[in-house]
Structure formats: C-alpha cells, structure tokens
Coordinates of C-alpha atoms and ligand atoms in Angstrom, one line a residue:
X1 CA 53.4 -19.4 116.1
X2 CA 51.5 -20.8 119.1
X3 CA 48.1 -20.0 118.9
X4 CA 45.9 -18.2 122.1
X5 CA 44.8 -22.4 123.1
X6 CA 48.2 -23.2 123.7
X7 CA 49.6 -20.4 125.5
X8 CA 46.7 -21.0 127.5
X9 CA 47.3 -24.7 128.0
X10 CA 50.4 -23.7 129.0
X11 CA 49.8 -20.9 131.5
X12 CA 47.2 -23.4 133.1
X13 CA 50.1 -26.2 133.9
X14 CA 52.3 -23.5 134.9
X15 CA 49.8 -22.4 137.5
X16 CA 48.9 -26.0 138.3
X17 CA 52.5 -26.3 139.0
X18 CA 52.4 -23.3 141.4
X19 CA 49.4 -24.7 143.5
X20 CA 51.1 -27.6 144.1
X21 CA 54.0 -25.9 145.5
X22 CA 51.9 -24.0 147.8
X23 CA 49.6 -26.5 149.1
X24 CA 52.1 -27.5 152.5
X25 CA 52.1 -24.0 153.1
X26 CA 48.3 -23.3 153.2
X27 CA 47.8 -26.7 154.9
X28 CA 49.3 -25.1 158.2
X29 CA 48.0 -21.8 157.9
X30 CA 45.2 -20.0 159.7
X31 CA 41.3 -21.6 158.6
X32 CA 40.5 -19.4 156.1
X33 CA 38.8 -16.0 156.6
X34 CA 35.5 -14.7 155.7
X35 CA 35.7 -12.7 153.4
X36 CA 33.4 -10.4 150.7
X37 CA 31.8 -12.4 147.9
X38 CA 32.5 -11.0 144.6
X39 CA 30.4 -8.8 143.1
X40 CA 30.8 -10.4 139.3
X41 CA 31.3 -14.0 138.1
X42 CA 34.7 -13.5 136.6
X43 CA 33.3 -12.6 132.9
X44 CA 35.4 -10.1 131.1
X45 CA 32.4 -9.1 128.7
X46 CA 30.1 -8.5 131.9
X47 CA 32.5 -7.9 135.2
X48 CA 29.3 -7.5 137.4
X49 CA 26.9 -10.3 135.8
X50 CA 26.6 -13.4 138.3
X51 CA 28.9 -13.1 141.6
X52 CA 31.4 -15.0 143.8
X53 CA 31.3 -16.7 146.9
X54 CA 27.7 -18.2 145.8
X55 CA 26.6 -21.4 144.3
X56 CA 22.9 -21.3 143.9
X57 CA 20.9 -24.8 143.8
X58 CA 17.2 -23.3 143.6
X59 CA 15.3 -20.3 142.5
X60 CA 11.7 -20.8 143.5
X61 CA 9.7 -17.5 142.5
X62 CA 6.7 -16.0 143.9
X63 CA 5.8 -13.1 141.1
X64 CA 2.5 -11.0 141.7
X65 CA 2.4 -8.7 138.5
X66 CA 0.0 -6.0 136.7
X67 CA 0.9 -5.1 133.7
X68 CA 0.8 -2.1 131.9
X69 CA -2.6 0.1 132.0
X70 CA -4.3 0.9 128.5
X71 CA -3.0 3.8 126.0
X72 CA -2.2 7.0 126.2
X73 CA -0.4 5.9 129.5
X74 CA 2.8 5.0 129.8
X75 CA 4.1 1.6 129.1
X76 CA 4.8 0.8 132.9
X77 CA 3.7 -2.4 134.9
X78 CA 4.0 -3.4 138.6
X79 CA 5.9 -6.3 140.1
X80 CA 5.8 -7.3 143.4
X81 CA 8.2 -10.5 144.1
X82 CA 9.4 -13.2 146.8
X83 CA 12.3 -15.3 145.9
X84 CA 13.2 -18.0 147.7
X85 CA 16.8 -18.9 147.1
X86 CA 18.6 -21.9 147.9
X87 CA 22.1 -21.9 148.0
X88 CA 25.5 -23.3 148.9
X89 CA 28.6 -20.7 150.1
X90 CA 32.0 -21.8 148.0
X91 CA 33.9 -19.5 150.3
X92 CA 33.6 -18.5 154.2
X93 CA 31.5 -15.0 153.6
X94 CA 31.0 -12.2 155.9
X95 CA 28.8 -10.8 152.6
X96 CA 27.7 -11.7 149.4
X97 CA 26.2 -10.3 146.4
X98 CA 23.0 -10.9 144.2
X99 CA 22.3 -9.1 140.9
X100 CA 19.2 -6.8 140.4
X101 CA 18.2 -4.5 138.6
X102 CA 15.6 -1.6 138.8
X103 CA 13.7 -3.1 141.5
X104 CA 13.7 -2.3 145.6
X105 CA 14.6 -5.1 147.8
X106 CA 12.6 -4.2 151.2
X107 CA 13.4 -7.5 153.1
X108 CA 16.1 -9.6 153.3
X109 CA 16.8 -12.6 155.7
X110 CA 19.3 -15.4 155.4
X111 CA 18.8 -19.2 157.2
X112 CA 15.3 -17.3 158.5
X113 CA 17.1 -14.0 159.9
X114 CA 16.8 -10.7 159.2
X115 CA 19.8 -9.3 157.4
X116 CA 20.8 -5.9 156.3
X117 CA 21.7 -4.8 152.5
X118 CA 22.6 -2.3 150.3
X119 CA 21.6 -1.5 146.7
X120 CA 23.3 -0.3 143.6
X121 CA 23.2 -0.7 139.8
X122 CA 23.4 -4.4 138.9
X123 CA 24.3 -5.2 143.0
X124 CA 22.6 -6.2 146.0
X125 CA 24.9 -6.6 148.4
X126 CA 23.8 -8.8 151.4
X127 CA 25.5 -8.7 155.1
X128 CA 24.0 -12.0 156.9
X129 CA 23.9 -11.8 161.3
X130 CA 26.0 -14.9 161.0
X131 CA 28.9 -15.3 158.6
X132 CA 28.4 -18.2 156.3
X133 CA 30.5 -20.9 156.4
X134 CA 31.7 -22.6 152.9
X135 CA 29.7 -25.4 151.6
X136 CA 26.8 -25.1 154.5
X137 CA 23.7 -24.9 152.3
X138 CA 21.3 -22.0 153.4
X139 CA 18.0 -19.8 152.4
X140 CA 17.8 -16.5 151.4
X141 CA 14.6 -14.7 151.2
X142 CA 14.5 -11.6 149.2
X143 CA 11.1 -9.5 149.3
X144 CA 11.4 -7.3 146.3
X145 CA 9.3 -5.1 144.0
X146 CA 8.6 -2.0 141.8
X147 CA 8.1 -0.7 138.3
X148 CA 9.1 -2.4 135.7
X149 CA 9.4 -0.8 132.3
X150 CA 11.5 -1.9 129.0
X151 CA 15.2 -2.6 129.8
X152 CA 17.6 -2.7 126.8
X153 CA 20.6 -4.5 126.4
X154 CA 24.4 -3.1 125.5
X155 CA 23.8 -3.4 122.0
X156 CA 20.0 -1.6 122.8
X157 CA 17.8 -4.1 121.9
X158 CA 14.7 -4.9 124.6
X159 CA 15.4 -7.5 127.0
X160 CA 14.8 -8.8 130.8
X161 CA 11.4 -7.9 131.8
X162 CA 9.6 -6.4 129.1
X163 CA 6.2 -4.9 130.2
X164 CA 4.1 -4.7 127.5
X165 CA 0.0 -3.3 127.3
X166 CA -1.4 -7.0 128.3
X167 CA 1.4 -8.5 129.9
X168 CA 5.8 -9.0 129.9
X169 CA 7.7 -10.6 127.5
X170 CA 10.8 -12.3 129.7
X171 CA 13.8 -12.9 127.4
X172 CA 17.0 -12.5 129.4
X173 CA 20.0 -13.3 127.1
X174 CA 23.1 -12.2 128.0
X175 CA 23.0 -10.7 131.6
X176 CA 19.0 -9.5 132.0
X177 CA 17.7 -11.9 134.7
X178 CA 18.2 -8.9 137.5
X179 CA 15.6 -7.1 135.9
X180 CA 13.0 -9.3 137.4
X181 CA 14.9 -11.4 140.3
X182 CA 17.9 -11.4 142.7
X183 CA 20.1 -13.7 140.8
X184 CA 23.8 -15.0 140.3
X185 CA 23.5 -14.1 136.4
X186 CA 26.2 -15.8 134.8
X187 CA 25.9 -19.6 133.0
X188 CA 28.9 -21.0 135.1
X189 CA 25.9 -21.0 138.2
X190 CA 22.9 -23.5 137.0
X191 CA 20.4 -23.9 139.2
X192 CA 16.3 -25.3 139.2
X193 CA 13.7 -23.0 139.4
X194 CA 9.9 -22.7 140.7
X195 CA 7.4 -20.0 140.0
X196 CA 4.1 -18.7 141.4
X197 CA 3.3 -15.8 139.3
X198 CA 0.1 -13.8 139.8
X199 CA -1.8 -11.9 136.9
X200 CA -4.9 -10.2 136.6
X201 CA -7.5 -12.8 135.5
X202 CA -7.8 -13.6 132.1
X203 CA -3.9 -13.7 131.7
X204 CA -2.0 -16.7 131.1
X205 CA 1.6 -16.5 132.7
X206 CA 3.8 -19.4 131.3
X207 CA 7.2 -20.2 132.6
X208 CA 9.7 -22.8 131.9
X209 CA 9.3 -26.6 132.9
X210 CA 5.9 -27.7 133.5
X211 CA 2.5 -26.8 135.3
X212 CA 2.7 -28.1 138.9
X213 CA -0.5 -27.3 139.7
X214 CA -3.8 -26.2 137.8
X215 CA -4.1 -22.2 137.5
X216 CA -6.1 -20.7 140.2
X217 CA -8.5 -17.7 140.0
X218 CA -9.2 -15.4 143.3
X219 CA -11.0 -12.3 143.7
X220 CA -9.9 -11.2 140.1
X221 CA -6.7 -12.7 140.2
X222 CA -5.0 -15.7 138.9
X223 CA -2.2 -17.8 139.7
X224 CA -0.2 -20.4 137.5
X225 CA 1.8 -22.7 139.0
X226 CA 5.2 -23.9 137.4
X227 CA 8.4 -26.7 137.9
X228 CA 11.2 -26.6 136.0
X229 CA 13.3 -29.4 137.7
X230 CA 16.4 -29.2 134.7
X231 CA 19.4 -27.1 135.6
X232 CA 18.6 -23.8 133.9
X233 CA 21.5 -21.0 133.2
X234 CA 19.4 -17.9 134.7
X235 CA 19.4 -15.9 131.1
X236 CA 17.4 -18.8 129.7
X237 CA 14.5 -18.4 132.3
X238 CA 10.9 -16.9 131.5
X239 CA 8.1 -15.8 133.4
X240 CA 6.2 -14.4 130.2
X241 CA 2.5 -12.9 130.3
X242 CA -0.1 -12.6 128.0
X243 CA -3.2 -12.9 126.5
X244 CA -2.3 -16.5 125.2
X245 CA -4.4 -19.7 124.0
X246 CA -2.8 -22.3 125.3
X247 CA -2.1 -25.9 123.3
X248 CA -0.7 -29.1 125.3
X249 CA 0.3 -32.3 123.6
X250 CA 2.8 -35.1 123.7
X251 CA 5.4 -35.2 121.0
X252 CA 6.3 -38.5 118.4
X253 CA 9.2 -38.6 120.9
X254 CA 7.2 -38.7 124.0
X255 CA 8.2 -35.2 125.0
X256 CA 4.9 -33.3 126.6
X257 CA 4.4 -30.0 124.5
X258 CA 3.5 -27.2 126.3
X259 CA 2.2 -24.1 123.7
X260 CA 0.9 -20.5 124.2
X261 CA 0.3 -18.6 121.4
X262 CA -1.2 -14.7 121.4
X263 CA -4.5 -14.4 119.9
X264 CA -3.1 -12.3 117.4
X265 CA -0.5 -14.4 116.1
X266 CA -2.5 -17.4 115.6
X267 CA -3.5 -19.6 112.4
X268 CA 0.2 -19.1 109.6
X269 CA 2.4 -16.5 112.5
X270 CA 2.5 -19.9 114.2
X271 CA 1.8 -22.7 111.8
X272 CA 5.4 -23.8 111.4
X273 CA 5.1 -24.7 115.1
X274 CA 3.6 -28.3 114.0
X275 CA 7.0 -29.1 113.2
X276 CA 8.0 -29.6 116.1
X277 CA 7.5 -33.0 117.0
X278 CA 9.3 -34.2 113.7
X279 CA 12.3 -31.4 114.9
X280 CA 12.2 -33.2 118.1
X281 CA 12.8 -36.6 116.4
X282 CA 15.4 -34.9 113.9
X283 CA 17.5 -33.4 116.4
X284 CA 17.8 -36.7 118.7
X285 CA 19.1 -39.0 115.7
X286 CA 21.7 -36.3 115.5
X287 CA 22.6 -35.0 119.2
X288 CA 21.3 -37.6 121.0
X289 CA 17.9 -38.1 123.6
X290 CA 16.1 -34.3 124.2
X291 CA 17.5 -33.3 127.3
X292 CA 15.1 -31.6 129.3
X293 CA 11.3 -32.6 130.5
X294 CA 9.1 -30.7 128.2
X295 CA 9.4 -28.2 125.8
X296 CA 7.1 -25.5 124.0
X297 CA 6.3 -22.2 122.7
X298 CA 5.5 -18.7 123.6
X299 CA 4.1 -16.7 120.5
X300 CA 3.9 -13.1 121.2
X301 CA 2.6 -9.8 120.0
X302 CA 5.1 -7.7 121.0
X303 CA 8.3 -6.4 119.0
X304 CA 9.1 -7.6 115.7
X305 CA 11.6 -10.4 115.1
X306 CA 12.7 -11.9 118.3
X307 CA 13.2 -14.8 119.3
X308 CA 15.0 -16.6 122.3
X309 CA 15.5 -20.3 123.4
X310 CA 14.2 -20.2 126.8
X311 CA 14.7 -23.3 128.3
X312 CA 12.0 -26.0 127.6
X313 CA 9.6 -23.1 126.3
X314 CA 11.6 -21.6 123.1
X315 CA 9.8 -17.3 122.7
X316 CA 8.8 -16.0 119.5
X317 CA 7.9 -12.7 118.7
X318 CA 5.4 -12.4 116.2
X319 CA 6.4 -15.2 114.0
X320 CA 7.7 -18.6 114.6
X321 CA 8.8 -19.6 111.1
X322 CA 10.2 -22.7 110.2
X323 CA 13.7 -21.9 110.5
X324 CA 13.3 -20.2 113.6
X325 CA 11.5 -22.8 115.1
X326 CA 14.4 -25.4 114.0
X327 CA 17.1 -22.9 115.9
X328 CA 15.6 -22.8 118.9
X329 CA 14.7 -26.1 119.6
X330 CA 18.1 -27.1 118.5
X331 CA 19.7 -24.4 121.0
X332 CA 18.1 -27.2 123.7
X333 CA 20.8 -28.9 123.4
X334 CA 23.8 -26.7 122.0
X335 CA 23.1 -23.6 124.4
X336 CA 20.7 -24.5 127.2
X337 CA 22.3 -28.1 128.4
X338 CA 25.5 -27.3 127.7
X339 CA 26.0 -24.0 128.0
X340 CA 28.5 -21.2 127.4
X341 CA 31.3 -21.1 129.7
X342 CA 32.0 -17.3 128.9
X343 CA 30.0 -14.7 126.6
X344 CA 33.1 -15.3 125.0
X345 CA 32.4 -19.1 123.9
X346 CA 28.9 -17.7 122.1
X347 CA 29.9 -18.8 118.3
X348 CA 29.2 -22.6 119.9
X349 CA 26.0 -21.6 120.6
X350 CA 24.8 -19.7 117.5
X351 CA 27.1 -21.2 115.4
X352 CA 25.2 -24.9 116.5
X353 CA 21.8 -23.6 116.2
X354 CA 22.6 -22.3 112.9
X355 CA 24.6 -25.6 111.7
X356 CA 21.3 -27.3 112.9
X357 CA 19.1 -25.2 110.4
X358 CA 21.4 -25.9 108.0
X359 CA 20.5 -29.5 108.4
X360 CA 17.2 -29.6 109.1
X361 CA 17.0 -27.8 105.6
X362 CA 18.7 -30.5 103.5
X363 CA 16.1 -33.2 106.1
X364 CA 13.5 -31.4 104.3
X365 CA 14.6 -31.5 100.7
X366 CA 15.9 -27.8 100.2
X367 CA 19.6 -27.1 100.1
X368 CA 22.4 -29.4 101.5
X369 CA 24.8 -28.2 104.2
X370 CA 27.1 -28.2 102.0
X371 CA 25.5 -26.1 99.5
X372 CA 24.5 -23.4 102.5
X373 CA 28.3 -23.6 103.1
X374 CA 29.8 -23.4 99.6
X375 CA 26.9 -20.0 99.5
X376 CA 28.5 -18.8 102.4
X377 CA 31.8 -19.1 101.0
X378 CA 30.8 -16.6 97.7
X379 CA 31.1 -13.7 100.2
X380 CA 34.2 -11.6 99.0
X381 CA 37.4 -12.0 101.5
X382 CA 37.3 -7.9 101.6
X383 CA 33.9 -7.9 103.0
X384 CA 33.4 -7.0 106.9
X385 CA 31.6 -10.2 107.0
X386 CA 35.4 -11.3 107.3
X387 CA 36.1 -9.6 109.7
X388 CA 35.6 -10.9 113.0
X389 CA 37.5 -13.8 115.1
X390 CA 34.3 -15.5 116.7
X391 CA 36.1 -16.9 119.3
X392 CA 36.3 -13.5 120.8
X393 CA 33.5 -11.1 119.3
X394 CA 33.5 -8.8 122.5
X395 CA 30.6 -8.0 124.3
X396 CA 28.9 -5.9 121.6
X397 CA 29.5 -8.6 119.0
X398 CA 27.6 -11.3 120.9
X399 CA 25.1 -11.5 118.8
X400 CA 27.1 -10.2 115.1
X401 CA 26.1 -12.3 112.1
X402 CA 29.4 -14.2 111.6
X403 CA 28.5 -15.6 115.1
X404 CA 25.8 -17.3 113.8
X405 CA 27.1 -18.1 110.0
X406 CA 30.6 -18.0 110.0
X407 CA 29.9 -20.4 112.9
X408 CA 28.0 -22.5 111.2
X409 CA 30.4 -22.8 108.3
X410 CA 32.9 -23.7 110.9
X411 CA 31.2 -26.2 112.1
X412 CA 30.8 -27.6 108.7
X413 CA 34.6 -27.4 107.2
X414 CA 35.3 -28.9 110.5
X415 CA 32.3 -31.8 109.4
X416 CA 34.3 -32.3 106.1
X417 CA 37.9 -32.4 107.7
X418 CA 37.3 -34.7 110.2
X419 CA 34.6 -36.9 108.4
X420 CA 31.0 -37.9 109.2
X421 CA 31.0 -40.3 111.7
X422 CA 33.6 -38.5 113.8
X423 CA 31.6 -35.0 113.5
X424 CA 28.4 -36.8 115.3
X425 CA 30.5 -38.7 117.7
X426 CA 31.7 -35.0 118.6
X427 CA 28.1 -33.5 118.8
X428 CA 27.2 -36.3 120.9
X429 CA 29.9 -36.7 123.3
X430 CA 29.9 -32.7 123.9
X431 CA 26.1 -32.9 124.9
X432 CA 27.1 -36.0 126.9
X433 CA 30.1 -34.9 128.4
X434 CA 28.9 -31.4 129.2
X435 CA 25.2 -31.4 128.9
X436 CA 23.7 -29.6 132.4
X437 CA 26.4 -27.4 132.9
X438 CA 29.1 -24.9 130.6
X439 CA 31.8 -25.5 128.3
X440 CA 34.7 -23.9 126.3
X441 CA 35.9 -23.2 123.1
X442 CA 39.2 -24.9 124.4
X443 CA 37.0 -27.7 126.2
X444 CA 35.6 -27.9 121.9
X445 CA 38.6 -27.8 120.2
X446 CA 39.8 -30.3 122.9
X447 CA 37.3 -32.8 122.4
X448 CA 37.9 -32.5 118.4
X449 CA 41.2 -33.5 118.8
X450 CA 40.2 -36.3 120.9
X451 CA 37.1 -37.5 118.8
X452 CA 39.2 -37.3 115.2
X453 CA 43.2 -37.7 116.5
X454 CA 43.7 -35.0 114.6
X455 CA 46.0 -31.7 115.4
X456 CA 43.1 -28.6 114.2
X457 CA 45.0 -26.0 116.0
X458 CA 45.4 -24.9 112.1
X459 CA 42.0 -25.4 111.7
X460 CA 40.7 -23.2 114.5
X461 CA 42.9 -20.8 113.9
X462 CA 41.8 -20.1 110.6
X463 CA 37.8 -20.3 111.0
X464 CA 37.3 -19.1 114.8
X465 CA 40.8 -16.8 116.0
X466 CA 41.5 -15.1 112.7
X467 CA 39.4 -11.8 111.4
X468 CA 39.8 -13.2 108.1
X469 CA 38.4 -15.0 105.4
X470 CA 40.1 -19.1 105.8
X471 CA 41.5 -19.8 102.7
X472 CA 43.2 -23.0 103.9
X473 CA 42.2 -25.4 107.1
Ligands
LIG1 N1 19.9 -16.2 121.2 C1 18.9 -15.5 120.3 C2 18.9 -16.4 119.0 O1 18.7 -17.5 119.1 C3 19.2 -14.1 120.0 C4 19.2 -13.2 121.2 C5 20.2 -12.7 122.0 C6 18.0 -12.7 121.9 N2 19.8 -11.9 123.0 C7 18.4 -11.9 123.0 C8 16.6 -12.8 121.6 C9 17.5 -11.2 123.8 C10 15.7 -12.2 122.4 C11 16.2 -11.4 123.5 O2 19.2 -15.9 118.0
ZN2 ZN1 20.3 -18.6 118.5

C-alpha cells in the first residue's frame, strides 16, 4: 500500500515533469500579467491566513495603546497603529492583500503614494496607483486603529490581541496576528520586526527581540522601543502590556535575558523561571547553538493556563512552572526557527517541545524518556487517545493532546529505532538545515531516511498517518 508521502513524492515528479515540458512555451509568450494577489497563503486549515503575491522582509510597528478602563466597564481598549511594511512582490500585481482583523485601516500608501483599499473579515485588499512589478522591493504604510477587545480562536480559546484591565496579552498562534497588524499571517512568510508601542505611563510594553532604545515618558505617556532582528513567523510575535517588573541578565550561555513578570505573579508563579540559563545550556548540547539574540519571559495575570512561545520572549499566564518553562524555550528551536510549513506539520512542533520535557526531566533525575514513553504506552488501544493521525489533526485538532504526546512518543520509538547518535544528528541537521524558515512532515521523514539509511515509511505510518494505537514500527 503506498502511503500519502509517496503518492505525494510521486505527484511532485509528475508535475516537475510537466513544467519542464512547458517551459519553451512560456519562454515566448507574452511578459506576464499583473494580476490579483491571493487573498490566503495556500493553507487548507486557514484558506484566508497569510496571502499571495507578497513576500514580506520587515514589519516595523508603531503601536499607541490604552488599555481597558477600570470595572464595571467593559473590557475594551484602544489601538491606534502605523505599520511600516517592507516587502518584495513574487508576482506582477495590480492588487494585493494584507490580513486584519477588527480594526479600520484609514490610510494606505504604497512606495510613498496614496492608494485605495477595501476591507473585509480577515482582508485588506490594497489597489496601488502603480502596479507592482515582481521582485521590486517597496513600502507600504498602513495607518490603522480601533477597539480592540478579546478575539477567540476556532477552537474558542482567547487569542491575538487580548485587552485586559491594565494592559493586552498578544499571543497569536495559529492565524491571530490581524487582530493587531496588517500582516501576511502564514509561517511560509518570515520576516524581522520593529516596534514603538505607546502605553499610558507606568506600563511596561515588552516585545520580542531586544530594547533598541531606553523607554521614554511624555506628558503621561511612555514609549518602549524594541528590535527583533531574527526572522520571526508573524503568530510568534508579541507586543504584550502590563504592569510588569522587569529582570535583565545574561545567561551561562551568553544569551541576554530579558524578563517581565506581573506584580501579582511574582516570588513561586515564576520561580521555575531561574531555570532557564541551565535549559539554555541543556537544550544546545542537544539541538545545537540557541538560535536567536535574546530570549525571556512575560508572566501575566490574565487567564489561567496559557502559555505561548513567542519568539525570543516565551508568555506565561499565571504560572511558569518548570515544565512549561522547559517547552517553550525548547519550541525556540523546534517551532520558532524552523517552523511549520502547514498547520498541518504541527505534531513537529508540539510533539518536539514535548520530547524536549521529556528530556529535560530524566536531565534532572525524575523519569527517563523512556519511562514517560513506556507510561504513555499503558493507554488502552480502544481509547480516543488513539484516535487521531497527527500528521493531519485538522484545524480544530491543532492543538489535541496526541499532538503533543503521541508526538512525543513518536519521536522517541523513532530515538530507539534509529539509535542515539543518529536521532541527534537528525535534531541537529533539521535546525541546521531548516532553522529561519519552515519545514515538512515529508521534508522530516525525508531527513530520517537520510540521517539513519533506513526505509520508516512503516514507521510513520504507524505513529503519525494511522488513527490507531502502533503496535509494530
Ligand atoms: N503552542 C502553545 C503551546 O506551547 C499552545 C497554544 C496554541 C497557545 N495556541 C495558543 C497558547 C494561543 C496561547 C495562545 O502549548
Ligand atoms: Zn507547545
């Protein structure tokens, strides 16, 4: 039976073959038009989340935002945004589209002139004076603003820009970045990012990266200033606001910490933070050097239990406990620097993150991988837990608990079939190989062959394509 990789394989020579065919024919045909920019990325599990037609190379973020007023009102903020865009056509357009979300564009201009737009749902749908031509970089400016509230996901849960009573808490995973910016909102576009973000005095707003500049305070107002110079997928930006004491050190690695922690959740909600800098160290014997320029937390008051690995400045809600702490720091490497290539490819990054507690545990002296596994492995084949091919969880599975464990024990049968030495040489080829931009579960499976010479089509059928329990691999 050929499993989904090969067909796929084989449909990709197949078309491959076809191109090649054509290319005479398009070599004497007419330059090629301009054309509409799609209005999605090309993701079956979000059609509208990023676009076509765009490559973006810079976000750089001018945020002025008041959040929330005091109880019994309700909980309702005000942002008022510039974004400066930088970006590269991949196609001749006569329009192109940007996604937001719940918030008014007012002014528009492209390469410094005024152009005209329209809004809907996820779209803003931009009509330059002059067409664009393909690969000639060029600026958009998009004034934007309005009232921001508390988005919610597919599944329901808060994400985006959530305004809280003394600030937001920014946490965009999968497709929530509109809710705050005009973005191409899909991994496959990575691009730098700079922020400006104004808050009423007293406020701390932290983004991801590193201060560029010292806060400053004016006429009640202050301003923080902030670089993030690694290629960031847009769901793993943050522009969070609060009330937060702030902690700045340089970890055993060298790494400059960069912390902010709600009063409220200070002292044991945040102890387990310390950790860190021996994570840090943990995590580069086994994946290789940290790959981005700083790294931190946010520790907030808001909602109970969440936690998201925003690039270089990992959010906790509430509590950062030890194993959370280990699982976002880890998703710097499997997640953020190499990223998904589709919603689809998720199980690589919870499935890693998970793998990674997994090991920090047995670091520490509690129970082995292998243990966690062989547990894992007690669950009944006729429970649900069972019952869901990773590979593919669909949009409202993203986030399903075999993703994250039945992930992680794939990653560890796949530790014990191919051997030690061969499973690291995998984990740090992938991050080398791919690290600042996406990749597959085929690009994985791919690489496994390559790294062990082994055939695991068997293997991935069993743990990753089957809604079963794997009985053999
Ligand atoms: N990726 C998060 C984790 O590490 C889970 C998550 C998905 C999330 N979407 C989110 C967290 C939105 C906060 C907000 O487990
Ligand atoms: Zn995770």
């Amino acid at each position: 039976m050929p499993s989904r990789r090969r067909t796929a394989l084989a449909l990709g020579s197949a078309v491959a073959a076809i191109a090649l065919l054509a290319a005479p024919i398009s070599a004497t045909a007419e330059p090629s038009p301009y054309t509409t920019g799609a209005d999605g990325a090309g993701d079956p599990y979000f059609p509208l989340a990023g676009n076509g037609g765009t490559d973006v190379l810079h976000y750089d973020l001018d945020l002025d935002y008041t959040p929330a007023p005091p109880d019994p009102a309700p909980i309702e903020g005000h942002l008022d945004g510039v974004a400066t865009i930088d970006l590269v056509p991949t196609q001749n357009l006569s329009r192109f589209n940007l996604d937001l979300r719940g918030l008014t564009a007012t002014v528009v201009t492209v390469s410094g002139k005024p152009a005209t737009f329209t809004q809907t749902d996820n779209e803003l749908a931009i009509t330059p004076t002059k067409k664009l031509k393909a690969g000639k970089k060029t600026q958009v400016v998009v004034t934007y603003g309005g009232t921001t509230t508390r988005p919610t996901d597919i599944e329901g849960a808060l994400y985006g820009w959530v305004t809280t009573r003394d600030g937001a808490m920014v946490v965009n995973e999968p497709e929530g970045s509109g809710t705050w910016f005009p973005v191409n909102d899909h991994p496959t576009d990575k691009a730098t990012y700079s922020f400006e973000i104004t808050v009423p005095e007293g406020l701390v707003a932290v983004a991801n990266g590193l201060p560029s500049d010292p806060a400053t305070t004016v006429d009640g107002k202050s301003t923080w200033y902030w670089d993030a110079p690694d290629p960031m997928a847009a769901y793993l930006a943050t522009a969070s606001v609060g009330d937060y004491v702030v902690d700045e050190y340089v970890a055993e690695n060298g790494t400059p910490i960069f912390d902010a922690v709600d009063p409220a959740r200070l002292g044991a909600p945040s102890e387990d933070l310390a950790l860190t800098s021996d994570m840090l160290v943990f995590f580069e014997s086994l994946y290789g050097p940290y790959p981005f320029n700083s790294y931190g937390a946010i520790v907030d008051d808001d909602s109970v239990g969440y936690a998201l690995e925003t690039q270089t400045r990992s959010f906790f809600s509430r509590t950062a406990s030890e194993g959370t702490v280990a699982h976002e720091l880890a998703h710097q490497w499997m997640g953020n620097h190499v990223s998904p290539h589709r919603w689809a490819d998720i199980w690589l990054n919870e499935g890693w993150a998970t793998y990674s507690t997994w090991m920090w545990t047995e670091h520490r002296g509690g129970d082995t991988a292998q243990v966690s596994f062989a547990d894992y492995l007690t669950i009944p084949a006729d429970d649900p837990e069972w019952d869901l091919a990773i590979a593919d969880p669909g949009p409202l599975g993203l986030f399903a608990n075999p993703v994250y464990d039945r992930g992680a024990a794939t990653l560890h049968a796949l530790r014990v079939k191919i051997g030690d030495e061969e499973f690291f040489e995998l984990a740090q080829t992938w991050v080398e190989r791919f690290g600042g931009g996406t990749a597959s579960t085929a690009d994985f499976i791919a690489l496994s062959e390559e790294v062990s010479g082994q055939d695991l089509e068997a293997f991935f059928d069993a743990w990753i394509y089957t809604p079963e329990k794997p009985v053999s691999w």
